[in-house]
Amino acid sequence: MTDASMDSAAPKRRFVSLTAEDDRTRKRNAAEKRFRMYGIVAIAIGLFFLVSLVYAILSQGLPAFKQAVVKIEYTLTQEQYDDAESKLLKTAVYTDNFVAYLSEEMNARGIEVEFDAAAIERLLGKVGGDLRAFYGENEDMVGQPVTFELAAASRVDRYLKGTFEREDLQEGNRFFMAEDFDLIDAMQEAGFISQAFNWNFITGVDSGVDNPGGAGIGASVLGSFFMMLVVLFLALPIGVAASIYLEEFAPKNRFTDFIEVNISNLAAVPSIVFGILGLAVFIQFAHLPQSAPLVGGLVLTLMTLPTIIISTRASLKAVPPSIRDAALGVGASKMQSVFHHVLPLAMPGILTGTIIGLAQALGETAPLLLIGMVGFISRYPDTFLAGFLEPNSAMPAQIYNWAARSDAVFTEKAWGGIIILLVFLLTMNIIAIILRRRFERRW
Amino acid sequence: MPIVWLIILVLAIGSVGFVLGRQKALSTAGGDSRNLHSLPVYYGSNVFMKSIVPAFLVMLLWLIVQPLVVQNQVSGMIPASEIAEGSNIGLVMSEVRRTAEGLDNAVASGAMDEDMARNARAELTDITQRLRDAGQVVTSQITQTVLAASQQYRISMARGATWMAIVVALVGLAGAVWGYAQAHKGFRARNIVEQGVMAILVAAASIAILTTIGIVFSLIFNTFEFFRLYPASEFFFLLEWAPSFSGRGGASSLGILPLLWGTLYISLVALLVAVPIGLFAAIYLSEYASPAVRSFAKPMLEVLAGIPTIVYGLFALLTVGPLLMNVFGPDSVGWMQGQRSVLTAGLVMGIMLIPFVSSLSDDIINAVPQAMRDGSYGLGATRSETIKQVVLPAALPGIVGAVLLAASRAIGETMIVVLGAGAAARLSLNPFEAMTTVTAKIVSQLTGDSDFASPEALVAFALGMSLFIITLGLNVFALYIVRKYREQYE
């Protein structure tokens, strides 16, 4: 019976080797290869985005750290000094002296170029004032050669970097004239212009639109620092206390369930909503000073708390129960077993989580915009306490502020500020990784 | 800073109490700590706790209640006739507070002496001038009533501060004496202190609830205020967003729909970028990649998640925008008019979301049991067939959850759209046009110069409320799906 059915129903089989691919296998293998390709392409695209982001930041931000300076050896004679100090417009005389000296030097090197005091002030700022301030403090240097490094204006800087061409100059620009290009070329030929590291960018404060080259990120770094202090001293104790309660003591009831739901939801609330909370509760209701790092720190604390609580609970959970049992066994109370044994063992993990939470808070911008930390801050706080209460900016907010101004120099500053911000974040993350590597215990 | 000194004083009382309490307990036990119920440190801590906790609570309460009481008392001094047209008692009171603050500053800087600041018959012009000299911003000419009220305000506040210092110090002292009296060898100090610590732990855990309550209340109150000034039906159904810049209301059209459309459109573009890339990357990393590739590529992709959003915003504004302009701008096909567009913001936001989608999906794919894969291989399926027909269907609920979480991230994202998406609200399908989002408008409405009580500023709270509800809903839904899925295999 089976024989009969086999004879009639079985189609004629082609005998092929198992190792030879037929069409269908080939198709399936091709699909397999394609699918694997998709994955590789996806990862490549992701990495490409990362690389292009880093490239964009570095290529556009690094120039912010360099600045053109005019380096010149200058001698002010005693007569010139006495003469200048006796005049009504003292700095103007200093400027004139400098201009005369500079053109003499240029002529001595065989470079002919016409320029006046106004051109020098356009290129180098208030030279006369700088010189007078120097000789006022160092009167004994009068009559001796002194090497001055004068920071060039931002447009000079950009011309030398190639981002500002002769064609870019607009009619009626009172900060820069067409003949200034010739003067820059001449000074460069004479070897007066060189590149120096722009310390002012790191230590300085924000500047107005008339002096984009002088803007620095220093004050806002300090603002960020004070906010991080607030976050650290509030979020770490509160977060650890909350995690200890939830992980070690909390009974399973509605109240603790409610807390858990709240924490997981807060972790996903958009940061701007925290800004609204800060505005309504801390500024509108509690009348805390607007734009103050204290308020910024409070808002960021509330924002970072869920992150810290989640990571702290994970590291508390990682401490094996045998530790707790041993402590209880020798007569410690539950509280003592937690504070004397579990907490110290979980500390590396807690610190790692805290640093990562701080890094997140450091880069956060949106809530700071709402509580007004984007103002124009042109000075450092006077005292430690004032650092918390006086209006200040923060690094990301300062970067946003620069990006919003439509001047190419400020754009460059914004990219430069991002480099500094990322250096801070990278350092914090590396510290976290090292902490984890060194102290993490596997049970 | 008298409050700082008060805090230091209370802490000092507590510390002295700590030392004394510890000593007393030890001495009752005859100097041998084995005779004590608890460790000596607990007796000290008991005194410290009983001294500072009530004192600080009283201080906190006083600081909250005192301004209310004084305000009530002083606002009674201002007759209704003094309140100008279009103003209200609140504005006059803030003027009073400002003047009082100015008087304080003037006294502190020496521009005025204490008698003058208190003298009710002082010359108005003279006072105003001196306040200005002291660097105080005085908005209008101070009236006699405001001056009298602010002088009263100052005196009451100063008196209140003095009384607070006395009461707080006394409470601290009383607590310390109480704790000290308890310090006896049979006293169960540890249990009491541990109860106190427990209360602190519970309070810390409750801050999460307080934050949520704070968010909800600050949104609800201001949203109601907004709906009092502006019809809710228009807010929800008007197809136009055009706030007037005067900040006086009237001509503004504040419809949420164009903003919501912009938000959803940009999020959609972002997800179209992030989901395929993130998903394929996750599949490759979890199913194909060698450990070496995985340990390199996974952290590298996750770096993208650690970069602050302001960096992405700048990248959108200054790099991607000009790049897209070169490709689609007037110089080539002419589809794009400006650097800011839905595509610019969406693309960059997509880059930001890639690691979000990829690491969540990676976890979920890894959670699919190996036995299911082995079964599929045993039936002769290739790896890609196994992934497509076994692993992905099993992981689908989790992946949907991950995508929803990414969507909620995209909807709540602020800096990228503030810098990259533009400021004009539009209902359009063209991805090359500039549109704006809910978050971008919250920022612009609250950072402008408009009066805080105007509908133009208050609308930000209604927008925030909508944003909060949408993201919360998405999150709850996503977590529900993820949790439900996880229960199947564990």
JSON list of N, CA, C and O in Angstrom, two decimals, chain A residues 28 32 40 42-43 50 53 245 249 262 268 272 276-277 280 284 333 335-336 369 403 411 415 418 425, chain B residues 42 194 198 202 212 214-215 218 277 284 288 308 314-315 318 380 382-385 443 447 452 461 475:
[
{"chain": "A", "resi": 28, "resn": "ARG", "atom": "N", "xyz": [18.02, 32.69, 0.39]},
{"chain": "A", "resi": 28, "resn": "ARG", "atom": "CA", "xyz": [17.98, 32.85, 1.84]},
{"chain": "A", "resi": 28, "resn": "ARG", "atom": "C", "xyz": [19.30, 33.36, 2.38]},
{"chain": "A", "resi": 28, "resn": "ARG", "atom": "O", "xyz": [19.36, 34.20, 3.27]},
{"chain": "A", "resi": 32, "resn": "GLU", "atom": "N", "xyz": [20.11, 36.76, 4.33]},
{"chain": "A", "resi": 32, "resn": "GLU", "atom": "CA", "xyz": [20.86, 36.76, 5.57]},
{"chain": "A", "resi": 32, "resn": "GLU", "atom": "C", "xyz": [21.96, 37.82, 5.53]},
{"chain": "A", "resi": 32, "resn": "GLU", "atom": "O", "xyz": [22.12, 38.62, 6.45]},
{"chain": "A", "resi": 40, "resn": "ILE", "atom": "N", "xyz": [25.14, 46.48, 10.16]},
{"chain": "A", "resi": 40, "resn": "ILE", "atom": "CA", "xyz": [26.44, 47.15, 10.10]},
{"chain": "A", "resi": 40, "resn": "ILE", "atom": "C", "xyz": [26.26, 48.60, 9.65]},
{"chain": "A", "resi": 40, "resn": "ILE", "atom": "O", "xyz": [26.85, 49.52, 10.22]},
{"chain": "A", "resi": 42, "resn": "ALA", "atom": "N", "xyz": [23.63, 50.45, 10.06]},
{"chain": "A", "resi": 42, "resn": "ALA", "atom": "CA", "xyz": [23.01, 51.24, 11.13]},
{"chain": "A", "resi": 42, "resn": "ALA", "atom": "C", "xyz": [24.06, 51.68, 12.14]},
{"chain": "A", "resi": 42, "resn": "ALA", "atom": "O", "xyz": [24.11, 52.86, 12.53]},
{"chain": "A", "resi": 43, "resn": "ILE", "atom": "N", "xyz": [24.94, 50.75, 12.50]},
{"chain": "A", "resi": 43, "resn": "ILE", "atom": "CA", "xyz": [25.98, 51.12, 13.47]},
{"chain": "A", "resi": 43, "resn": "ILE", "atom": "C", "xyz": [26.93, 52.13, 12.85]},
{"chain": "A", "resi": 43, "resn": "ILE", "atom": "O", "xyz": [27.32, 53.11, 13.50]},
{"chain": "A", "resi": 50, "resn": "LEU", "atom": "N", "xyz": [28.33, 60.39, 15.37]},
{"chain": "A", "resi": 50, "resn": "LEU", "atom": "CA", "xyz": [29.17, 60.75, 16.52]},
{"chain": "A", "resi": 50, "resn": "LEU", "atom": "C", "xyz": [30.43, 61.46, 16.07]},
{"chain": "A", "resi": 50, "resn": "LEU", "atom": "O", "xyz": [30.80, 62.53, 16.59]},
{"chain": "A", "resi": 53, "resn": "LEU", "atom": "N", "xyz": [29.73, 64.90, 14.75]},
{"chain": "A", "resi": 53, "resn": "LEU", "atom": "CA", "xyz": [29.44, 65.82, 15.85]},
{"chain": "A", "resi": 53, "resn": "LEU", "atom": "C", "xyz": [30.74, 66.27, 16.50]},
{"chain": "A", "resi": 53, "resn": "LEU", "atom": "O", "xyz": [30.97, 67.48, 16.71]},
{"chain": "A", "resi": 245, "resn": "TYR", "atom": "N", "xyz": [15.47, 54.07, 52.69]},
{"chain": "A", "resi": 245, "resn": "TYR", "atom": "CA", "xyz": [14.12, 53.77, 53.17]},
{"chain": "A", "resi": 245, "resn": "TYR", "atom": "C", "xyz": [13.43, 52.79, 52.24]},
{"chain": "A", "resi": 245, "resn": "TYR", "atom": "O", "xyz": [12.88, 51.77, 52.67]},
{"chain": "A", "resi": 249, "resn": "PHE", "atom": "N", "xyz": [13.81, 49.46, 54.38]},
{"chain": "A", "resi": 249, "resn": "PHE", "atom": "CA", "xyz": [12.83, 49.51, 55.46]},
{"chain": "A", "resi": 249, "resn": "PHE", "atom": "C", "xyz": [11.38, 49.47, 54.99]},
{"chain": "A", "resi": 249, "resn": "PHE", "atom": "O", "xyz": [10.52, 49.01, 55.72]},
{"chain": "A", "resi": 262, "resn": "ASN", "atom": "N", "xyz": [5.83, 57.54, 41.74]},
{"chain": "A", "resi": 262, "resn": "ASN", "atom": "CA", "xyz": [6.23, 58.94, 41.57]},
{"chain": "A", "resi": 262, "resn": "ASN", "atom": "C", "xyz": [7.66, 59.06, 41.09]},
{"chain": "A", "resi": 262, "resn": "ASN", "atom": "O", "xyz": [7.96, 59.86, 40.21]},
{"chain": "A", "resi": 268, "resn": "ALA", "atom": "N", "xyz": [10.98, 60.58, 34.06]},
{"chain": "A", "resi": 268, "resn": "ALA", "atom": "CA", "xyz": [10.65, 60.76, 32.65]},
{"chain": "A", "resi": 268, "resn": "ALA", "atom": "C", "xyz": [9.96, 62.08, 32.35]},
{"chain": "A", "resi": 268, "resn": "ALA", "atom": "O", "xyz": [9.62, 62.34, 31.21]},
{"chain": "A", "resi": 272, "resn": "ILE", "atom": "N", "xyz": [11.89, 70.69, 30.97]},
{"chain": "A", "resi": 272, "resn": "ILE", "atom": "CA", "xyz": [11.30, 72.02, 30.96]},
{"chain": "A", "resi": 272, "resn": "ILE", "atom": "C", "xyz": [10.18, 72.15, 31.99]},
{"chain": "A", "resi": 272, "resn": "ILE", "atom": "O", "xyz": [9.95, 73.22, 32.55]},
{"chain": "A", "resi": 276, "resn": "ILE", "atom": "N", "xyz": [9.36, 74.99, 34.87]},
{"chain": "A", "resi": 276, "resn": "ILE", "atom": "CA", "xyz": [8.09, 75.63, 35.23]},
{"chain": "A", "resi": 276, "resn": "ILE", "atom": "C", "xyz": [7.84, 75.51, 36.73]},
{"chain": "A", "resi": 276, "resn": "ILE", "atom": "O", "xyz": [7.45, 76.47, 37.40]},
{"chain": "A", "resi": 277, "resn": "LEU", "atom": "N", "xyz": [8.15, 74.32, 37.27]},
{"chain": "A", "resi": 277, "resn": "LEU", "atom": "CA", "xyz": [8.00, 74.12, 38.72]},
{"chain": "A", "resi": 277, "resn": "LEU", "atom": "C", "xyz": [8.87, 75.11, 39.48]},
{"chain": "A", "resi": 277, "resn": "LEU", "atom": "O", "xyz": [8.40, 75.75, 40.43]},
{"chain": "A", "resi": 280, "resn": "ALA", "atom": "N", "xyz": [7.40, 78.61, 39.29]},
{"chain": "A", "resi": 280, "resn": "ALA", "atom": "CA", "xyz": [6.17, 78.82, 40.06]},
{"chain": "A", "resi": 280, "resn": "ALA", "atom": "C", "xyz": [6.41, 78.69, 41.55]},
{"chain": "A", "resi": 280, "resn": "ALA", "atom": "O", "xyz": [5.92, 79.51, 42.32]},
{"chain": "A", "resi": 284, "resn": "GLN", "atom": "N", "xyz": [8.00, 82.45, 42.12]},
{"chain": "A", "resi": 284, "resn": "GLN", "atom": "CA", "xyz": [6.70, 83.10, 42.31]},
{"chain": "A", "resi": 284, "resn": "GLN", "atom": "C", "xyz": [6.21, 82.98, 43.75]},
{"chain": "A", "resi": 284, "resn": "GLN", "atom": "O", "xyz": [5.74, 83.92, 44.34]},
{"chain": "A", "resi": 333, "resn": "SER", "atom": "N", "xyz": [21.28, 46.54, 65.52]},
{"chain": "A", "resi": 333, "resn": "SER", "atom": "CA", "xyz": [19.89, 46.80, 65.13]},
{"chain": "A", "resi": 333, "resn": "SER", "atom": "C", "xyz": [19.84, 46.89, 63.61]},
{"chain": "A", "resi": 333, "resn": "SER", "atom": "O", "xyz": [20.86, 46.97, 62.93]},
{"chain": "A", "resi": 335, "resn": "MET", "atom": "N", "xyz": [18.87, 49.32, 61.81]},
{"chain": "A", "resi": 335, "resn": "MET", "atom": "CA", "xyz": [19.43, 50.61, 61.40]},
{"chain": "A", "resi": 335, "resn": "MET", "atom": "C", "xyz": [20.95, 50.56, 61.41]},
{"chain": "A", "resi": 335, "resn": "MET", "atom": "O", "xyz": [21.61, 51.04, 60.51]},
{"chain": "A", "resi": 336, "resn": "GLN", "atom": "N", "xyz": [21.51, 49.94, 62.46]},
{"chain": "A", "resi": 336, "resn": "GLN", "atom": "CA", "xyz": [22.97, 49.85, 62.55]},
{"chain": "A", "resi": 336, "resn": "GLN", "atom": "C", "xyz": [23.53, 48.99, 61.43]},
{"chain": "A", "resi": 336, "resn": "GLN", "atom": "O", "xyz": [24.57, 49.30, 60.85]},
{"chain": "A", "resi": 369, "resn": "LEU", "atom": "N", "xyz": [16.66, 78.32, 31.55]},
{"chain": "A", "resi": 369, "resn": "LEU", "atom": "CA", "xyz": [16.13, 79.43, 30.77]},
{"chain": "A", "resi": 369, "resn": "LEU", "atom": "C", "xyz": [14.90, 80.00, 31.47]},
{"chain": "A", "resi": 369, "resn": "LEU", "atom": "O", "xyz": [14.69, 81.21, 31.51]},
{"chain": "A", "resi": 403, "resn": "ALA", "atom": "N", "xyz": [24.91, 81.50, 21.26]},
{"chain": "A", "resi": 403, "resn": "ALA", "atom": "CA", "xyz": [24.41, 80.96, 20.00]},
{"chain": "A", "resi": 403, "resn": "ALA", "atom": "C", "xyz": [23.28, 81.83, 19.46]},
{"chain": "A", "resi": 403, "resn": "ALA", "atom": "O", "xyz": [23.08, 81.94, 18.25]},
{"chain": "A", "resi": 411, "resn": "THR", "atom": "N", "xyz": [29.41, 82.84, 17.81]},
{"chain": "A", "resi": 411, "resn": "THR", "atom": "CA", "xyz": [29.19, 81.44, 17.43]},
{"chain": "A", "resi": 411, "resn": "THR", "atom": "C", "xyz": [30.42, 80.61, 17.77]},
{"chain": "A", "resi": 411, "resn": "THR", "atom": "O", "xyz": [30.32, 79.52, 18.33]},
{"chain": "A", "resi": 415, "resn": "TRP", "atom": "N", "xyz": [30.83, 77.37, 20.38]},
{"chain": "A", "resi": 415, "resn": "TRP", "atom": "CA", "xyz": [31.48, 76.06, 20.16]},
{"chain": "A", "resi": 415, "resn": "TRP", "atom": "C", "xyz": [32.60, 75.84, 21.15]},
{"chain": "A", "resi": 415, "resn": "TRP", "atom": "O", "xyz": [32.78, 74.75, 21.68]},
{"chain": "A", "resi": 418, "resn": "ILE", "atom": "N", "xyz": [31.27, 74.83, 24.35]},
{"chain": "A", "resi": 418, "resn": "ILE", "atom": "CA", "xyz": [30.86, 73.42, 24.35]},
{"chain": "A", "resi": 418, "resn": "ILE", "atom": "C", "xyz": [32.05, 72.52, 24.63]},
{"chain": "A", "resi": 418, "resn": "ILE", "atom": "O", "xyz": [31.94, 71.54, 25.38]},
{"chain": "A", "resi": 425, "resn": "LEU", "atom": "N", "xyz": [32.29, 67.29, 31.50]},
{"chain": "A", "resi": 425, "resn": "LEU", "atom": "CA", "xyz": [31.47, 66.07, 31.52]},
{"chain": "A", "resi": 425, "resn": "LEU", "atom": "C", "xyz": [32.35, 64.84, 31.40]},
{"chain": "A", "resi": 425, "resn": "LEU", "atom": "O", "xyz": [32.16, 63.84, 32.10]},
{"chain": "B", "resi": 42, "resn": "TYR", "atom": "N", "xyz": [24.48, 57.40, 71.47]},
{"chain": "B", "resi": 42, "resn": "TYR", "atom": "CA", "xyz": [23.04, 57.55, 71.26]},
{"chain": "B", "resi": 42, "resn": "TYR", "atom": "C", "xyz": [22.42, 58.51, 72.26]},
{"chain": "B", "resi": 42, "resn": "TYR", "atom": "O", "xyz": [21.47, 59.22, 71.94]},
{"chain": "B", "resi": 194, "resn": "GLU", "atom": "N", "xyz": [16.79, 56.06, 66.62]},
{"chain": "B", "resi": 194, "resn": "GLU", "atom": "CA", "xyz": [16.52, 55.35, 65.37]},
{"chain": "B", "resi": 194, "resn": "GLU", "atom": "C", "xyz": [15.14, 55.72, 64.83]},
{"chain": "B", "resi": 194, "resn": "GLU", "atom": "O", "xyz": [14.95, 55.81, 63.62]},
{"chain": "B", "resi": 198, "resn": "MET", "atom": "N", "xyz": [14.59, 57.27, 61.23]},
{"chain": "B", "resi": 198, "resn": "MET", "atom": "CA", "xyz": [13.57, 56.70, 60.35]},
{"chain": "B", "resi": 198, "resn": "MET", "atom": "C", "xyz": [12.66, 57.79, 59.80]},
{"chain": "B", "resi": 198, "resn": "MET", "atom": "O", "xyz": [12.32, 57.79, 58.61]},
{"chain": "B", "resi": 202, "resn": "VAL", "atom": "N", "xyz": [11.93, 58.62, 55.89]},
{"chain": "B", "resi": 202, "resn": "VAL", "atom": "CA", "xyz": [10.59, 58.68, 55.27]},
{"chain": "B", "resi": 202, "resn": "VAL", "atom": "C", "xyz": [10.38, 60.06, 54.64]},
{"chain": "B", "resi": 202, "resn": "VAL", "atom": "O", "xyz": [9.87, 60.18, 53.51]},
{"chain": "B", "resi": 212, "resn": "THR", "atom": "N", "xyz": [6.11, 65.90, 42.77]},
{"chain": "B", "resi": 212, "resn": "THR", "atom": "CA", "xyz": [4.99, 65.71, 41.87]},
{"chain": "B", "resi": 212, "resn": "THR", "atom": "C", "xyz": [3.85, 66.65, 42.22]},
{"chain": "B", "resi": 212, "resn": "THR", "atom": "O", "xyz": [3.26, 67.29, 41.34]},
{"chain": "B", "resi": 214, "resn": "GLY", "atom": "N", "xyz": [4.08, 69.47, 43.73]},
{"chain": "B", "resi": 214, "resn": "GLY", "atom": "CA", "xyz": [4.50, 70.81, 43.35]},
{"chain": "B", "resi": 214, "resn": "GLY", "atom": "C", "xyz": [4.30, 71.05, 41.87]},
{"chain": "B", "resi": 214, "resn": "GLY", "atom": "O", "xyz": [3.76, 72.09, 41.47]},
{"chain": "B", "resi": 215, "resn": "ILE", "atom": "N", "xyz": [4.70, 70.08, 41.05]},
{"chain": "B", "resi": 215, "resn": "ILE", "atom": "CA", "xyz": [4.54, 70.23, 39.61]},
{"chain": "B", "resi": 215, "resn": "ILE", "atom": "C", "xyz": [3.06, 70.37, 39.27]},
{"chain": "B", "resi": 215, "resn": "ILE", "atom": "O", "xyz": [2.64, 71.31, 38.58]},
{"chain": "B", "resi": 218, "resn": "SER", "atom": "N", "xyz": [1.55, 73.72, 40.65]},
{"chain": "B", "resi": 218, "resn": "SER", "atom": "CA", "xyz": [2.00, 74.95, 39.97]},
{"chain": "B", "resi": 218, "resn": "SER", "atom": "C", "xyz": [1.43, 75.01, 38.56]},
{"chain": "B", "resi": 218, "resn": "SER", "atom": "O", "xyz": [1.13, 76.09, 38.06]},
{"chain": "B", "resi": 277, "resn": "ILE", "atom": "N", "xyz": [17.56, 53.02, 12.66]},
{"chain": "B", "resi": 277, "resn": "ILE", "atom": "CA", "xyz": [18.99, 52.93, 12.97]},
{"chain": "B", "resi": 277, "resn": "ILE", "atom": "C", "xyz": [19.20, 52.27, 14.33]},
{"chain": "B", "resi": 277, "resn": "ILE", "atom": "O", "xyz": [20.01, 51.35, 14.48]},
{"chain": "B", "resi": 284, "resn": "TYR", "atom": "N", "xyz": [22.02, 44.01, 15.51]},
{"chain": "B", "resi": 284, "resn": "TYR", "atom": "CA", "xyz": [23.36, 43.59, 15.14]},
{"chain": "B", "resi": 284, "resn": "TYR", "atom": "C", "xyz": [24.21, 43.35, 16.38]},
{"chain": "B", "resi": 284, "resn": "TYR", "atom": "O", "xyz": [24.92, 42.35, 16.49]},
{"chain": "B", "resi": 288, "resn": "TYR", "atom": "N", "xyz": [24.67, 39.52, 16.24]},
{"chain": "B", "resi": 288, "resn": "TYR", "atom": "CA", "xyz": [25.75, 39.19, 15.32]},
{"chain": "B", "resi": 288, "resn": "TYR", "atom": "C", "xyz": [27.13, 39.55, 15.85]},
{"chain": "B", "resi": 288, "resn": "TYR", "atom": "O", "xyz": [28.09, 38.84, 15.63]},
{"chain": "B", "resi": 308, "resn": "PRO", "atom": "N", "xyz": [25.02, 66.72, 26.16]},
{"chain": "B", "resi": 308, "resn": "PRO", "atom": "CA", "xyz": [23.93, 67.61, 26.55]},
{"chain": "B", "resi": 308, "resn": "PRO", "atom": "C", "xyz": [23.15, 68.10, 25.33]},
{"chain": "B", "resi": 308, "resn": "PRO", "atom": "O", "xyz": [23.70, 68.23, 24.23]},
{"chain": "B", "resi": 314, "resn": "LEU", "atom": "N", "xyz": [23.02, 73.34, 19.09]},
{"chain": "B", "resi": 314, "resn": "LEU", "atom": "CA", "xyz": [24.00, 74.11, 18.34]},
{"chain": "B", "resi": 314, "resn": "LEU", "atom": "C", "xyz": [24.36, 73.38, 17.04]},
{"chain": "B", "resi": 314, "resn": "LEU", "atom": "O", "xyz": [24.51, 74.02, 15.99]},
{"chain": "B", "resi": 315, "resn": "PHE", "atom": "N", "xyz": [24.48, 72.07, 17.11]},
{"chain": "B", "resi": 315, "resn": "PHE", "atom": "CA", "xyz": [24.78, 71.26, 15.94]},
{"chain": "B", "resi": 315, "resn": "PHE", "atom": "C", "xyz": [23.68, 71.44, 14.89]},
{"chain": "B", "resi": 315, "resn": "PHE", "atom": "O", "xyz": [23.96, 71.62, 13.70]},
{"chain": "B", "resi": 318, "resn": "LEU", "atom": "N", "xyz": [23.88, 75.29, 13.58]},
{"chain": "B", "resi": 318, "resn": "LEU", "atom": "CA", "xyz": [25.08, 75.79, 12.90]},
{"chain": "B", "resi": 318, "resn": "LEU", "atom": "C", "xyz": [25.71, 74.80, 11.93]},
{"chain": "B", "resi": 318, "resn": "LEU", "atom": "O", "xyz": [26.50, 75.19, 11.09]},
{"chain": "B", "resi": 380, "resn": "GLY", "atom": "N", "xyz": [15.96, 24.68, 11.09]},
{"chain": "B", "resi": 380, "resn": "GLY", "atom": "CA", "xyz": [16.65, 25.00, 9.84]},
{"chain": "B", "resi": 380, "resn": "GLY", "atom": "C", "xyz": [16.57, 26.45, 9.43]},
{"chain": "B", "resi": 380, "resn": "GLY", "atom": "O", "xyz": [16.93, 26.79, 8.31]},
{"chain": "B", "resi": 382, "resn": "THR", "atom": "N", "xyz": [17.60, 30.34, 9.11]},
{"chain": "B", "resi": 382, "resn": "THR", "atom": "CA", "xyz": [18.86, 31.09, 9.19]},
{"chain": "B", "resi": 382, "resn": "THR", "atom": "C", "xyz": [18.75, 32.08, 10.34]},
{"chain": "B", "resi": 382, "resn": "THR", "atom": "O", "xyz": [17.69, 32.25, 10.93]},
{"chain": "B", "resi": 383, "resn": "ARG", "atom": "N", "xyz": [19.87, 32.74, 10.61]},
{"chain": "B", "resi": 383, "resn": "ARG", "atom": "CA", "xyz": [19.87, 33.68, 11.74]},
{"chain": "B", "resi": 383, "resn": "ARG", "atom": "C", "xyz": [18.88, 34.82, 11.50]},
{"chain": "B", "resi": 383, "resn": "ARG", "atom": "O", "xyz": [18.13, 35.19, 12.39]},
{"chain": "B", "resi": 384, "resn": "SER", "atom": "N", "xyz": [18.90, 35.37, 10.29]},
{"chain": "B", "resi": 384, "resn": "SER", "atom": "CA", "xyz": [18.01, 36.52, 10.05]},
{"chain": "B", "resi": 384, "resn": "SER", "atom": "C", "xyz": [16.56, 36.08, 10.11]},
{"chain": "B", "resi": 384, "resn": "SER", "atom": "O", "xyz": [15.71, 36.82, 10.60]},
{"chain": "B", "resi": 385, "resn": "GLU", "atom": "N", "xyz": [16.29, 34.86, 9.63]},
{"chain": "B", "resi": 385, "resn": "GLU", "atom": "CA", "xyz": [14.91, 34.36, 9.71]},
{"chain": "B", "resi": 385, "resn": "GLU", "atom": "C", "xyz": [14.50, 34.18, 11.16]},
{"chain": "B", "resi": 385, "resn": "GLU", "atom": "O", "xyz": [13.38, 34.51, 11.55]},
{"chain": "B", "resi": 443, "resn": "VAL", "atom": "N", "xyz": [9.31, 78.21, 26.44]},
{"chain": "B", "resi": 443, "resn": "VAL", "atom": "CA", "xyz": [10.50, 79.02, 26.69]},
{"chain": "B", "resi": 443, "resn": "VAL", "atom": "C", "xyz": [10.28, 80.46, 26.24]},
{"chain": "B", "resi": 443, "resn": "VAL", "atom": "O", "xyz": [10.53, 81.41, 26.99]},
{"chain": "B", "resi": 447, "resn": "THR", "atom": "N", "xyz": [10.27, 83.68, 28.82]},
{"chain": "B", "resi": 447, "resn": "THR", "atom": "CA", "xyz": [11.52, 84.42, 28.92]},
{"chain": "B", "resi": 447, "resn": "THR", "atom": "C", "xyz": [11.40, 85.81, 28.32]},
{"chain": "B", "resi": 447, "resn": "THR", "atom": "O", "xyz": [12.33, 86.58, 28.35]},
{"chain": "B", "resi": 452, "resn": "PHE", "atom": "N", "xyz": [3.85, 89.01, 33.88]},
{"chain": "B", "resi": 452, "resn": "PHE", "atom": "CA", "xyz": [3.67, 87.63, 34.32]},
{"chain": "B", "resi": 452, "resn": "PHE", "atom": "C", "xyz": [2.21, 87.25, 34.49]},
{"chain": "B", "resi": 452, "resn": "PHE", "atom": "O", "xyz": [1.85, 86.09, 34.46]},
{"chain": "B", "resi": 461, "resn": "PHE", "atom": "N", "xyz": [1.91, 77.94, 31.07]},
{"chain": "B", "resi": 461, "resn": "PHE", "atom": "CA", "xyz": [1.56, 76.93, 32.06]},
{"chain": "B", "resi": 461, "resn": "PHE", "atom": "C", "xyz": [0.54, 75.95, 31.49]},
{"chain": "B", "resi": 461, "resn": "PHE", "atom": "O", "xyz": [0.61, 74.75, 31.76]},
{"chain": "B", "resi": 475, "resn": "ASN", "atom": "N", "xyz": [4.49, 57.66, 28.99]},
{"chain": "B", "resi": 475, "resn": "ASN", "atom": "CA", "xyz": [5.38, 56.89, 29.85]},
{"chain": "B", "resi": 475, "resn": "ASN", "atom": "C", "xyz": [4.66, 55.78, 30.57]},
{"chain": "B", "resi": 475, "resn": "ASN", "atom": "O", "xyz": [5.15, 54.65, 30.63]}
]
